[in-house]
Amino acid sequence: MRSALAVLSLVVVSACGGAPQQAPPPAQVTFATPLQREVVDWDDYTGRFVAPEDVELRARVNGVITAIHFRDGQDVRKGQPLFTIDPRPYRAALMQARAQIARAQAALTNARQVTARSRELAKAQAVSAEELESNVAAERSAAADLAAGRAAASQAMLDLGFTTVRAPFSGRISDRKVSLGDYVANGQTVLTRIVSIDPIWFEFEGAESFYLKNLRQDQRGERGSSRHTANPVQIQLADEQEYRWHGRMAFLDNAVDPNSGTIRAHAVVANPTGFLTPGMFGRARLLGSGSYRAMLIPDEAIVTDQTRRLVYVVSKDNKATPRPVEVGAKVEGLRIVRDGLAPTDRVIIAGIGRLQPGVPVTPRKGVIKADPTKQPAPTKPIDEPASGQATVQ
């Protein structure tokens, strides 16, 4: 009886779970080799549009405003009349100066005739040397009076010209600061302000780290320094989704500001329609590298392990193997991998959620596709010299 009970107990124990459990099947994953493209990096900056020429127009003669020839805020051409200051006193001064020239010319002609006769008489010793010298001095004085009269006439002509205030360059004018009948003072009264708008400058400041990176690239021959190379700049306005404004670098300052650690620069942008206005905010990207061949993978394939970036690759024995990588900018919806991958690596791009290092997987081949419509939004300037964007060449 006892032997039968023992056998029955063993049967019951075996039926209740004594058998070993089976291992779960390998995870299903999708892999693909990195997509390779020729790309260039772009560095992100923020800045504002400024007028290359920005002038406060002031009166250059005293007088009363008798005419205003523009509409507030309109575009004006170089040399276009803007204000008229009462010209009558200056026209009279010019006429007086011309009359003085005529008087001085007549005096000089007479003095020359007297001097010529004195020289002839001096040959016959009919006049003294002192008298001849006096006549010569009178001639020189008359010539000086004529030169002074001509200078006075030139000044009077300038003053008469200044009574018509003209646009010094083509641009956009502000509102008038004076009205008809106002008295304006030479060099003191502000009449209006005018700014040039075509072309226009885009001014920004770059971090010293960006500046150093660009200098190193110039030394290696990868990309010319903006100090002597008109590198391309693309600009996006605050309400735009694309970089539709294009310019060229034209200025890089001669020193880094020790307080901010930045260096000033500006690009020249064509603005034939006058749409861009001084003071507008913009985001710009400046060519940040030469062309190079890059490997691209989806952002979804990259996992973060504290401070490291990792991707999983399928090993030869179909196991998930983590691989530390160095990533770069984003281009066409994909992320550039600068280091850590080989072109032949089988990168897991789907099914990463429950992977552990070294676990077996069931790989299925996929394809990495770029999407030209997925360009990243621009970012603010950063301290580290890492590019925020890239484009396919």
mmCIF file of C-alpha atoms in Angstrom:
data_model
loop_
_atom_site.group_PDB
_atom_site.id
_atom_site.type_symbol
_atom_site.label_atom_id
_atom_site.label_comp_id
_atom_site.label_asym_id
_atom_site.label_seq_id
_atom_site.Cartn_x
_atom_site.Cartn_y
_atom_site.Cartn_z
ATOM 1 C CA MET A 1 0.000 0.000 0.000
ATOM 2 C CA ARG A 2 2.807 2.425 0.938
ATOM 3 C CA SER A 3 4.642 1.690 -2.351
ATOM 4 C CA ALA A 4 1.531 2.458 -4.383
ATOM 5 C CA LEU A 5 1.037 5.798 -2.603
ATOM 6 C CA ALA A 6 4.642 6.808 -3.272
ATOM 7 C CA VAL A 7 4.316 6.105 -6.977
ATOM 8 C CA LEU A 8 1.031 8.040 -7.110
ATOM 9 C CA SER A 9 2.674 11.037 -5.388
ATOM 10 C CA LEU A 10 5.483 11.123 -7.946
ATOM 11 C CA VAL A 11 2.955 11.089 -10.768
ATOM 12 C CA VAL A 12 1.034 13.981 -9.215
ATOM 13 C CA VAL A 13 4.201 16.069 -8.708
ATOM 14 C CA SER A 14 5.249 15.573 -12.321
ATOM 15 C CA ALA A 15 1.835 16.618 -13.576
ATOM 16 C CA CYS A 16 1.893 19.857 -11.498
ATOM 17 C CA GLY A 17 4.879 21.457 -13.224
ATOM 18 C CA GLY A 18 7.974 19.576 -12.553
ATOM 19 C CA ALA A 19 8.864 19.549 -16.302
ATOM 20 C CA PRO A 20 11.402 22.298 -17.536
ATOM 21 C CA GLN A 21 9.862 25.402 -19.310
ATOM 22 C CA GLN A 22 10.647 26.088 -22.983
ATOM 23 C CA ALA A 23 12.643 29.282 -23.910
ATOM 24 C CA PRO A 24 10.662 32.093 -25.724
ATOM 25 C CA PRO A 25 11.202 32.359 -29.497
ATOM 26 C CA PRO A 26 13.781 34.910 -30.831
ATOM 27 C CA ALA A 27 12.507 38.482 -31.226
ATOM 28 C CA GLN A 28 11.383 39.534 -34.679
ATOM 29 C CA VAL A 29 13.452 42.535 -35.885
ATOM 30 C CA THR A 30 13.929 44.451 -39.132
ATOM 31 C CA PHE A 31 17.433 45.431 -40.211
ATOM 32 C CA ALA A 32 18.996 47.463 -43.005
ATOM 33 C CA THR A 33 22.440 48.673 -43.961
ATOM 34 C CA PRO A 34 23.024 52.446 -43.522
ATOM 35 C CA LEU A 35 21.966 54.692 -46.383
ATOM 36 C CA GLN A 36 24.968 56.533 -47.856
ATOM 37 C CA ARG A 37 24.765 60.033 -49.323
ATOM 38 C CA GLU A 38 27.038 62.984 -50.130
ATOM 39 C CA VAL A 39 26.104 65.732 -47.661
ATOM 40 C CA VAL A 40 27.277 69.086 -46.357
ATOM 41 C CA ASP A 41 26.679 70.385 -42.844
ATOM 42 C CA TRP A 42 25.016 73.689 -42.006
ATOM 43 C CA ASP A 43 25.532 75.632 -38.775
ATOM 44 C CA ASP A 44 22.517 77.392 -37.239
ATOM 45 C CA TYR A 45 22.464 81.053 -36.197
ATOM 46 C CA THR A 46 19.884 83.665 -35.274
ATOM 47 C CA GLY A 47 20.106 87.314 -36.205
ATOM 48 C CA ARG A 48 18.371 90.318 -37.723
ATOM 49 C CA PHE A 49 18.299 92.172 -40.999
ATOM 50 C CA VAL A 50 19.976 95.578 -40.963
ATOM 51 C CA ALA A 51 20.336 98.334 -43.526
ATOM 52 C CA PRO A 52 23.825 98.713 -45.026
ATOM 53 C CA GLU A 53 23.197 102.466 -45.130
ATOM 54 C CA ASP A 54 21.178 104.160 -42.419
ATOM 55 C CA VAL A 55 21.229 107.963 -42.360
ATOM 56 C CA GLU A 56 19.496 110.755 -40.474
ATOM 57 C CA LEU A 57 18.982 113.595 -42.913
ATOM 58 C CA ARG A 58 19.734 116.999 -41.393
ATOM 59 C CA ALA A 59 19.447 120.489 -42.782
ATOM 60 C CA ARG A 60 22.728 121.868 -44.141
ATOM 61 C CA VAL A 61 21.566 125.493 -44.327
ATOM 62 C CA ASN A 62 19.322 127.665 -42.200
ATOM 63 C CA GLY A 63 15.885 128.525 -43.465
ATOM 64 C CA VAL A 64 12.183 127.799 -43.686
ATOM 65 C CA ILE A 65 10.732 124.594 -45.184
ATOM 66 C CA THR A 66 8.738 125.579 -48.263
ATOM 67 C CA ALA A 67 8.014 122.174 -49.835
ATOM 68 C CA ILE A 68 8.003 118.454 -48.989
ATOM 69 C CA HIS A 69 8.292 116.141 -52.000
ATOM 70 C CA PHE A 70 7.676 112.627 -50.628
ATOM 71 C CA ARG A 71 5.074 110.490 -48.910
ATOM 72 C CA ASP A 72 5.975 109.106 -45.497
ATOM 73 C CA GLY A 73 7.376 105.581 -45.695
ATOM 74 C CA GLN A 74 7.758 105.429 -49.465
ATOM 75 C CA ASP A 75 10.701 104.091 -51.460
ATOM 76 C CA VAL A 76 12.883 106.830 -52.926
ATOM 77 C CA ARG A 77 15.605 106.960 -55.563
ATOM 78 C CA LYS A 78 19.094 108.351 -55.194
ATOM 79 C CA GLY A 79 19.064 112.102 -55.916
ATOM 80 C CA GLN A 80 15.284 112.437 -55.559
ATOM 81 C CA PRO A 81 14.220 115.800 -54.017
ATOM 82 C CA LEU A 82 12.791 115.391 -50.527
ATOM 83 C CA PHE A 83 12.611 118.890 -48.975
ATOM 84 C CA THR A 84 12.956 122.452 -50.201
ATOM 85 C CA ILE A 85 14.314 125.144 -47.894
ATOM 86 C CA ASP A 86 13.521 128.730 -48.947
ATOM 87 C CA PRO A 87 16.207 129.344 -51.615
ATOM 88 C CA ARG A 88 15.710 133.087 -52.113
ATOM 89 C CA PRO A 89 18.308 134.363 -49.624
ATOM 90 C CA TYR A 90 20.907 131.964 -51.005
ATOM 91 C CA ARG A 91 20.093 132.846 -54.604
ATOM 92 C CA ALA A 92 20.648 136.498 -53.721
ATOM 93 C CA ALA A 93 23.937 135.640 -52.017
ATOM 94 C CA LEU A 94 25.074 133.832 -55.167
ATOM 95 C CA MET A 95 24.207 136.812 -57.334
ATOM 96 C CA GLN A 96 26.162 139.093 -54.996
ATOM 97 C CA ALA A 97 29.166 136.765 -55.110
ATOM 98 C CA ARG A 98 29.097 136.749 -58.903
ATOM 99 C CA ALA A 99 28.991 140.540 -58.917
ATOM 100 C CA GLN A 100 32.051 140.594 -56.682
ATOM 101 C CA ILE A 101 33.802 138.291 -59.150
ATOM 102 C CA ALA A 102 33.042 140.719 -61.977
ATOM 103 C CA ARG A 103 34.384 143.633 -59.925
ATOM 104 C CA ALA A 104 37.524 141.714 -58.997
ATOM 105 C CA GLN A 105 38.048 140.651 -62.614
ATOM 106 C CA ALA A 106 37.863 144.260 -63.769
ATOM 107 C CA ALA A 107 40.308 145.372 -61.070
ATOM 108 C CA LEU A 108 42.722 142.625 -62.025
ATOM 109 C CA THR A 109 42.563 143.538 -65.721
ATOM 110 C CA ASN A 110 43.326 147.174 -64.905
ATOM 111 C CA ALA A 111 46.159 146.206 -62.556
ATOM 112 C CA ARG A 112 47.744 144.026 -65.234
ATOM 113 C CA GLN A 113 47.634 146.888 -67.756
ATOM 114 C CA VAL A 114 49.233 149.274 -65.260
ATOM 115 C CA THR A 115 51.945 146.760 -64.461
ATOM 116 C CA ALA A 116 52.640 146.172 -68.160
ATOM 117 C CA ARG A 117 53.084 149.924 -68.823
ATOM 118 C CA SER A 118 55.301 150.269 -65.787
ATOM 119 C CA ARG A 119 57.576 147.488 -67.040
ATOM 120 C CA GLU A 120 57.933 149.204 -70.435
ATOM 121 C CA LEU A 121 58.699 152.553 -68.783
ATOM 122 C CA ALA A 122 61.130 150.888 -66.404
ATOM 123 C CA LYS A 123 63.174 149.719 -69.375
ATOM 124 C CA ALA A 124 63.612 153.388 -70.344
ATOM 125 C CA GLN A 125 64.151 154.264 -66.683
ATOM 126 C CA ALA A 126 61.030 156.465 -66.837
ATOM 127 C CA VAL A 127 59.615 155.064 -63.577
ATOM 128 C CA SER A 128 61.306 154.108 -60.373
ATOM 129 C CA ALA A 129 61.783 150.551 -59.213
ATOM 130 C CA GLU A 130 59.622 151.265 -56.171
ATOM 131 C CA GLU A 131 56.700 152.309 -58.359
ATOM 132 C CA LEU A 132 57.019 149.157 -60.485
ATOM 133 C CA GLU A 133 57.052 146.974 -57.377
ATOM 134 C CA SER A 134 53.942 148.760 -56.099
ATOM 135 C CA ASN A 135 52.125 148.119 -59.372
ATOM 136 C CA VAL A 136 53.120 144.428 -59.301
ATOM 137 C CA ALA A 137 51.824 144.159 -55.715
ATOM 138 C CA ALA A 138 48.543 145.790 -56.740
ATOM 139 C CA GLU A 139 48.172 143.213 -59.542
ATOM 140 C CA ARG A 140 48.761 140.338 -57.130
ATOM 141 C CA SER A 141 46.239 141.778 -54.677
ATOM 142 C CA ALA A 142 43.650 142.062 -57.448
ATOM 143 C CA ALA A 143 44.284 138.398 -58.407
ATOM 144 C CA ALA A 144 43.800 137.361 -54.779
ATOM 145 C CA ASP A 145 40.544 139.334 -54.612
ATOM 146 C CA LEU A 146 39.326 137.508 -57.726
ATOM 147 C CA ALA A 147 40.190 134.112 -56.196
ATOM 148 C CA ALA A 148 38.353 135.057 -52.995
ATOM 149 C CA GLY A 149 35.324 136.143 -54.998
ATOM 150 C CA ARG A 150 35.271 132.854 -56.881
ATOM 151 C CA ALA A 151 35.502 130.928 -53.591
ATOM 152 C CA ALA A 152 32.623 132.956 -52.179
ATOM 153 C CA ALA A 153 30.587 132.204 -55.294
ATOM 154 C CA SER A 154 31.333 128.478 -54.947
ATOM 155 C CA GLN A 155 30.171 128.550 -51.339
ATOM 156 C CA ALA A 156 27.049 130.484 -52.294
ATOM 157 C CA MET A 157 26.336 127.923 -55.033
ATOM 158 C CA LEU A 158 26.759 125.080 -52.531
ATOM 159 C CA ASP A 159 24.402 126.738 -50.065
ATOM 160 C CA LEU A 160 21.847 127.259 -52.823
ATOM 161 C CA GLY A 161 22.144 123.579 -53.736
ATOM 162 C CA PHE A 162 21.655 122.584 -50.100
ATOM 163 C CA THR A 163 18.268 124.277 -50.100
ATOM 164 C CA THR A 164 17.011 121.214 -52.013
ATOM 165 C CA VAL A 165 17.509 118.192 -49.763
ATOM 166 C CA ARG A 166 17.956 115.060 -51.898
ATOM 167 C CA ALA A 167 18.080 111.355 -51.126
ATOM 168 C CA PRO A 168 21.768 110.370 -50.744
ATOM 169 C CA PHE A 169 21.001 106.799 -51.920
ATOM 170 C CA SER A 170 18.066 104.685 -52.999
ATOM 171 C CA GLY A 171 16.100 103.240 -50.128
ATOM 172 C CA ARG A 172 13.056 103.587 -47.911
ATOM 173 C CA ILE A 173 12.283 106.815 -46.130
ATOM 174 C CA SER A 174 10.736 107.291 -42.698
ATOM 175 C CA ASP A 175 8.182 109.929 -41.767
ATOM 176 C CA ARG A 176 8.914 113.650 -41.908
ATOM 177 C CA LYS A 177 10.134 115.279 -38.704
ATOM 178 C CA VAL A 178 9.310 118.825 -39.838
ATOM 179 C CA SER A 179 6.330 120.517 -41.434
ATOM 180 C CA LEU A 180 5.840 123.278 -43.974
ATOM 181 C CA GLY A 181 6.863 126.616 -42.481
ATOM 182 C CA ASP A 182 9.196 125.134 -39.868
ATOM 183 C CA TYR A 183 12.534 126.881 -39.437
ATOM 184 C CA VAL A 184 15.466 124.480 -39.664
ATOM 185 C CA ALA A 185 19.031 125.030 -38.463
ATOM 186 C CA ASN A 186 22.197 123.996 -40.254
ATOM 187 C CA GLY A 187 23.484 120.669 -38.889
ATOM 188 C CA GLN A 188 20.955 120.527 -36.057
ATOM 189 C CA THR A 189 17.441 119.901 -37.340
ATOM 190 C CA VAL A 190 16.666 116.257 -38.221
ATOM 191 C CA LEU A 191 14.421 116.154 -41.285
ATOM 192 C CA THR A 192 13.846 112.393 -41.650
ATOM 193 C CA ARG A 193 15.646 109.062 -41.778
ATOM 194 C CA ILE A 194 16.413 106.911 -44.802
ATOM 195 C CA VAL A 195 17.658 103.316 -44.982
ATOM 196 C CA SER A 196 18.864 101.226 -47.911
ATOM 197 C CA ILE A 197 17.053 97.929 -48.458
ATOM 198 C CA ASP A 198 18.492 96.354 -51.620
ATOM 199 C CA PRO A 199 20.757 94.648 -50.962
ATOM 200 C CA ILE A 200 20.238 94.154 -47.237
ATOM 201 C CA TRP A 201 22.504 92.691 -44.556
ATOM 202 C CA PHE A 202 21.739 89.797 -42.233
ATOM 203 C CA GLU A 203 23.782 90.330 -39.056
ATOM 204 C CA PHE A 204 24.462 87.607 -36.489
ATOM 205 C CA GLU A 205 26.995 86.500 -33.898
ATOM 206 C CA GLY A 206 28.705 83.123 -33.884
ATOM 207 C CA ALA A 207 30.166 81.232 -30.941
ATOM 208 C CA GLU A 208 33.932 81.034 -30.677
ATOM 209 C CA SER A 209 33.700 77.240 -31.009
ATOM 210 C CA PHE A 210 32.057 77.628 -34.429
ATOM 211 C CA TYR A 211 34.728 80.135 -35.430
ATOM 212 C CA LEU A 212 37.516 77.746 -34.414
ATOM 213 C CA LYS A 213 35.872 74.872 -36.261
ATOM 214 C CA ASN A 214 35.660 76.943 -39.419
ATOM 215 C CA LEU A 215 39.281 78.055 -39.105
ATOM 216 C CA ARG A 216 40.379 74.411 -38.833
ATOM 217 C CA GLN A 217 38.325 73.524 -41.895
ATOM 218 C CA ASP A 218 39.965 76.363 -43.798
ATOM 219 C CA GLN A 219 43.433 75.093 -42.806
ATOM 220 C CA ARG A 220 42.555 71.587 -43.998
ATOM 221 C CA GLY A 221 41.130 72.921 -47.260
ATOM 222 C CA GLU A 222 37.639 71.604 -46.570
ATOM 223 C CA ARG A 223 35.824 74.942 -46.518
ATOM 224 C CA GLY A 224 37.089 78.471 -47.051
ATOM 225 C CA SER A 225 36.931 80.919 -44.156
ATOM 226 C CA SER A 226 34.116 83.456 -44.432
ATOM 227 C CA ARG A 227 36.740 86.171 -43.955
ATOM 228 C CA HIS A 228 37.808 85.749 -47.563
ATOM 229 C CA THR A 229 35.211 83.329 -49.026
ATOM 230 C CA ALA A 230 31.629 84.236 -49.921
ATOM 231 C CA ASN A 231 30.145 81.144 -48.266
ATOM 232 C CA PRO A 232 26.423 80.631 -48.921
ATOM 233 C CA VAL A 233 23.856 81.509 -46.252
ATOM 234 C CA GLN A 234 20.209 80.429 -46.238
ATOM 235 C CA ILE A 235 17.685 82.337 -44.122
ATOM 236 C CA GLN A 236 14.216 81.577 -42.786
ATOM 237 C CA LEU A 237 11.845 84.240 -41.461
ATOM 238 C CA ALA A 238 9.842 83.802 -38.267
ATOM 239 C CA ASP A 239 6.675 82.622 -40.046
ATOM 240 C CA GLU A 240 8.317 80.469 -42.713
ATOM 241 C CA GLN A 241 8.936 76.728 -42.873
ATOM 242 C CA GLU A 242 11.614 76.825 -45.558
ATOM 243 C CA TYR A 243 14.875 78.654 -46.145
ATOM 244 C CA ARG A 244 13.761 80.748 -49.089
ATOM 245 C CA TRP A 245 16.186 83.673 -48.737
ATOM 246 C CA HIS A 246 19.736 83.233 -49.976
ATOM 247 C CA GLY A 247 22.827 85.340 -49.429
ATOM 248 C CA ARG A 248 26.601 85.286 -49.258
ATOM 249 C CA MET A 249 28.982 85.990 -46.410
ATOM 250 C CA ALA A 250 30.606 89.407 -46.737
ATOM 251 C CA PHE A 251 32.043 90.315 -43.319
ATOM 252 C CA LEU A 252 33.690 88.638 -40.356
ATOM 253 C CA ASP A 253 34.858 90.863 -37.518
ATOM 254 C CA ASN A 254 38.513 91.216 -36.598
ATOM 255 C CA ALA A 255 38.161 90.119 -32.954
ATOM 256 C CA VAL A 256 36.159 87.836 -30.686
ATOM 257 C CA ASP A 257 34.190 89.714 -28.027
ATOM 258 C CA PRO A 258 35.811 88.659 -24.713
ATOM 259 C CA ASN A 259 32.580 89.331 -22.799
ATOM 260 C CA SER A 260 30.250 87.145 -24.869
ATOM 261 C CA GLY A 261 32.726 84.800 -26.540
ATOM 262 C CA THR A 262 31.178 85.520 -29.938
ATOM 263 C CA ILE A 263 32.303 87.125 -33.173
ATOM 264 C CA ARG A 264 30.159 89.423 -35.347
ATOM 265 C CA ALA A 265 29.436 88.675 -38.989
ATOM 266 C CA HIS A 266 27.007 89.569 -41.730
ATOM 267 C CA ALA A 267 25.817 88.219 -45.052
ATOM 268 C CA VAL A 268 24.567 90.210 -48.045
ATOM 269 C CA VAL A 269 21.094 89.253 -49.258
ATOM 270 C CA ALA A 270 19.413 90.431 -52.452
ATOM 271 C CA ASN A 271 16.090 92.183 -51.740
ATOM 272 C CA PRO A 272 14.777 93.487 -55.077
ATOM 273 C CA THR A 273 11.130 93.546 -53.959
ATOM 274 C CA GLY A 274 11.912 95.296 -50.666
ATOM 275 C CA PHE A 275 10.112 92.571 -48.709
ATOM 276 C CA LEU A 276 12.923 92.178 -46.192
ATOM 277 C CA THR A 277 12.867 95.075 -43.743
ATOM 278 C CA PRO A 278 15.617 96.232 -41.376
ATOM 279 C CA GLY A 279 15.004 94.878 -37.891
ATOM 280 C CA MET A 280 13.318 91.645 -39.019
ATOM 281 C CA PHE A 281 14.284 88.523 -37.070
ATOM 282 C CA GLY A 282 15.555 85.485 -38.968
ATOM 283 C CA ARG A 283 17.138 82.078 -38.553
ATOM 284 C CA ALA A 284 20.099 81.369 -40.762
ATOM 285 C CA ARG A 285 22.181 78.396 -41.656
ATOM 286 C CA LEU A 286 25.727 78.872 -42.864
ATOM 287 C CA LEU A 287 27.720 76.304 -44.790
ATOM 288 C CA GLY A 288 29.517 74.400 -42.031
ATOM 289 C CA SER A 289 31.596 71.809 -43.862
ATOM 290 C CA GLY A 290 32.859 70.566 -47.161
ATOM 291 C CA SER A 291 31.058 67.772 -48.975
ATOM 292 C CA TYR A 292 31.544 64.315 -47.424
ATOM 293 C CA ARG A 293 30.008 60.858 -47.679
ATOM 294 C CA ALA A 294 27.789 60.128 -44.694
ATOM 295 C CA MET A 295 25.885 57.125 -43.361
ATOM 296 C CA LEU A 296 22.242 57.780 -42.504
ATOM 297 C CA ILE A 297 19.896 55.817 -40.233
ATOM 298 C CA PRO A 298 16.470 56.569 -38.701
ATOM 299 C CA ASP A 299 16.355 58.277 -35.327
ATOM 300 C CA GLU A 300 14.204 55.376 -34.126
ATOM 301 C CA ALA A 301 17.202 53.053 -34.458
ATOM 302 C CA ILE A 302 19.207 55.067 -31.900
ATOM 303 C CA VAL A 303 18.824 54.431 -28.178
ATOM 304 C CA THR A 304 20.320 56.423 -25.323
ATOM 305 C CA ASP A 305 22.285 54.725 -22.551
ATOM 306 C CA GLN A 306 22.905 57.502 -20.023
ATOM 307 C CA THR A 307 25.480 59.649 -21.871
ATOM 308 C CA ARG A 308 26.024 57.281 -24.803
ATOM 309 C CA ARG A 309 24.161 56.804 -28.065
ATOM 310 C CA LEU A 310 23.769 53.181 -29.161
ATOM 311 C CA VAL A 311 22.421 51.228 -32.086
ATOM 312 C CA TYR A 312 21.813 47.485 -32.253
ATOM 313 C CA VAL A 313 23.323 45.513 -35.119
ATOM 314 C CA VAL A 314 22.654 41.922 -36.096
ATOM 315 C CA SER A 315 25.790 39.830 -35.644
ATOM 316 C CA LYS A 316 26.824 36.913 -37.843
ATOM 317 C CA ASP A 317 25.147 34.474 -35.456
ATOM 318 C CA ASN A 318 21.914 36.541 -35.477
ATOM 319 C CA LYS A 319 22.285 38.148 -32.075
ATOM 320 C CA ALA A 320 21.544 41.766 -31.110
ATOM 321 C CA THR A 321 24.848 43.510 -30.501
ATOM 322 C CA PRO A 322 24.964 47.092 -29.117
ATOM 323 C CA ARG A 323 27.294 49.486 -30.883
ATOM 324 C CA PRO A 324 28.218 52.973 -29.491
ATOM 325 C CA VAL A 325 27.937 55.624 -32.194
ATOM 326 C CA GLU A 326 28.643 59.315 -32.686
ATOM 327 C CA VAL A 327 25.737 61.062 -34.367
ATOM 328 C CA GLY A 328 25.580 64.314 -36.290
ATOM 329 C CA ALA A 329 22.979 66.466 -37.974
ATOM 330 C CA LYS A 330 19.621 65.368 -39.292
ATOM 331 C CA VAL A 331 18.967 65.341 -43.013
ATOM 332 C CA GLU A 332 15.816 64.366 -44.901
ATOM 333 C CA GLY A 333 14.321 62.662 -41.849
ATOM 334 C CA LEU A 334 17.442 60.586 -41.104
ATOM 335 C CA ARG A 335 20.328 61.013 -38.683
ATOM 336 C CA ILE A 336 23.983 61.171 -39.746
ATOM 337 C CA VAL A 337 26.257 58.670 -37.999
ATOM 338 C CA ARG A 338 29.765 60.061 -37.877
ATOM 339 C CA ASP A 339 31.503 57.157 -36.176
ATOM 340 C CA GLY A 340 30.801 53.656 -34.854
ATOM 341 C CA LEU A 341 29.223 51.992 -37.894
ATOM 342 C CA ALA A 342 30.491 50.342 -41.048
ATOM 343 C CA PRO A 343 28.628 50.562 -44.365
ATOM 344 C CA THR A 344 27.979 46.793 -44.229
ATOM 345 C CA ASP A 345 26.586 46.686 -40.675
ATOM 346 C CA ARG A 346 23.056 45.293 -40.366
ATOM 347 C CA VAL A 347 21.406 47.969 -38.225
ATOM 348 C CA ILE A 348 18.174 47.046 -36.454
ATOM 349 C CA ILE A 349 15.621 49.688 -37.429
ATOM 350 C CA ALA A 350 12.421 48.101 -36.054
ATOM 351 C CA GLY A 351 11.643 45.820 -33.098
ATOM 352 C CA ILE A 352 14.130 47.429 -30.702
ATOM 353 C CA GLY A 353 11.725 47.790 -27.757
ATOM 354 C CA ARG A 354 12.605 44.595 -25.786
ATOM 355 C CA LEU A 355 16.094 43.880 -27.064
ATOM 356 C CA GLN A 356 18.887 42.979 -24.682
ATOM 357 C CA PRO A 357 22.578 42.700 -25.589
ATOM 358 C CA GLY A 358 23.391 39.252 -26.934
ATOM 359 C CA VAL A 359 19.827 37.941 -27.285
ATOM 360 C CA PRO A 360 19.029 35.906 -30.425
ATOM 361 C CA VAL A 361 16.835 37.602 -33.006
ATOM 362 C CA THR A 362 14.979 36.624 -36.122
ATOM 363 C CA PRO A 363 16.102 39.239 -38.658
ATOM 364 C CA ARG A 364 14.072 40.435 -41.583
ATOM 365 C CA LYS A 365 15.618 42.691 -44.203
ATOM 366 C CA GLY A 366 14.238 46.202 -44.635
ATOM 367 C CA VAL A 367 15.205 49.415 -46.441
ATOM 368 C CA ILE A 368 16.117 52.853 -45.106
ATOM 369 C CA LYS A 369 14.450 55.589 -47.147
ATOM 370 C CA ALA A 370 15.100 59.331 -47.039
ATOM 371 C CA ASP A 371 12.233 61.821 -47.170
ATOM 372 C CA PRO A 372 13.269 65.177 -48.725
ATOM 373 C CA THR A 373 10.179 66.835 -47.222
ATOM 374 C CA LYS A 374 11.357 66.179 -43.679
ATOM 375 C CA GLN A 375 13.918 68.840 -42.967
ATOM 376 C CA PRO A 376 14.358 69.684 -39.272
ATOM 377 C CA ALA A 377 13.269 72.974 -37.779
ATOM 378 C CA PRO A 378 16.195 75.330 -37.165
ATOM 379 C CA THR A 379 17.634 75.477 -33.685
ATOM 380 C CA LYS A 380 19.197 78.223 -31.650
ATOM 381 C CA PRO A 381 22.983 78.612 -31.741
ATOM 382 C CA ILE A 382 24.728 76.159 -29.469
ATOM 383 C CA ASP A 383 28.012 76.317 -27.625
ATOM 384 C CA GLU A 384 29.428 73.085 -28.987
ATOM 385 C CA PRO A 385 30.611 73.118 -32.632
ATOM 386 C CA ALA A 386 28.070 70.527 -33.810
ATOM 387 C CA SER A 387 26.067 71.212 -36.953
ATOM 388 C CA GLY A 388 22.325 71.405 -36.556
ATOM 389 C CA GLN A 389 21.462 70.445 -40.131
ATOM 390 C CA ALA A 390 22.831 68.978 -43.323
ATOM 391 C CA THR A 391 21.699 68.709 -46.925
ATOM 392 C CA VAL A 392 22.269 66.087 -49.585
ATOM 393 C CA GLN A 393 24.557 67.118 -52.405
#
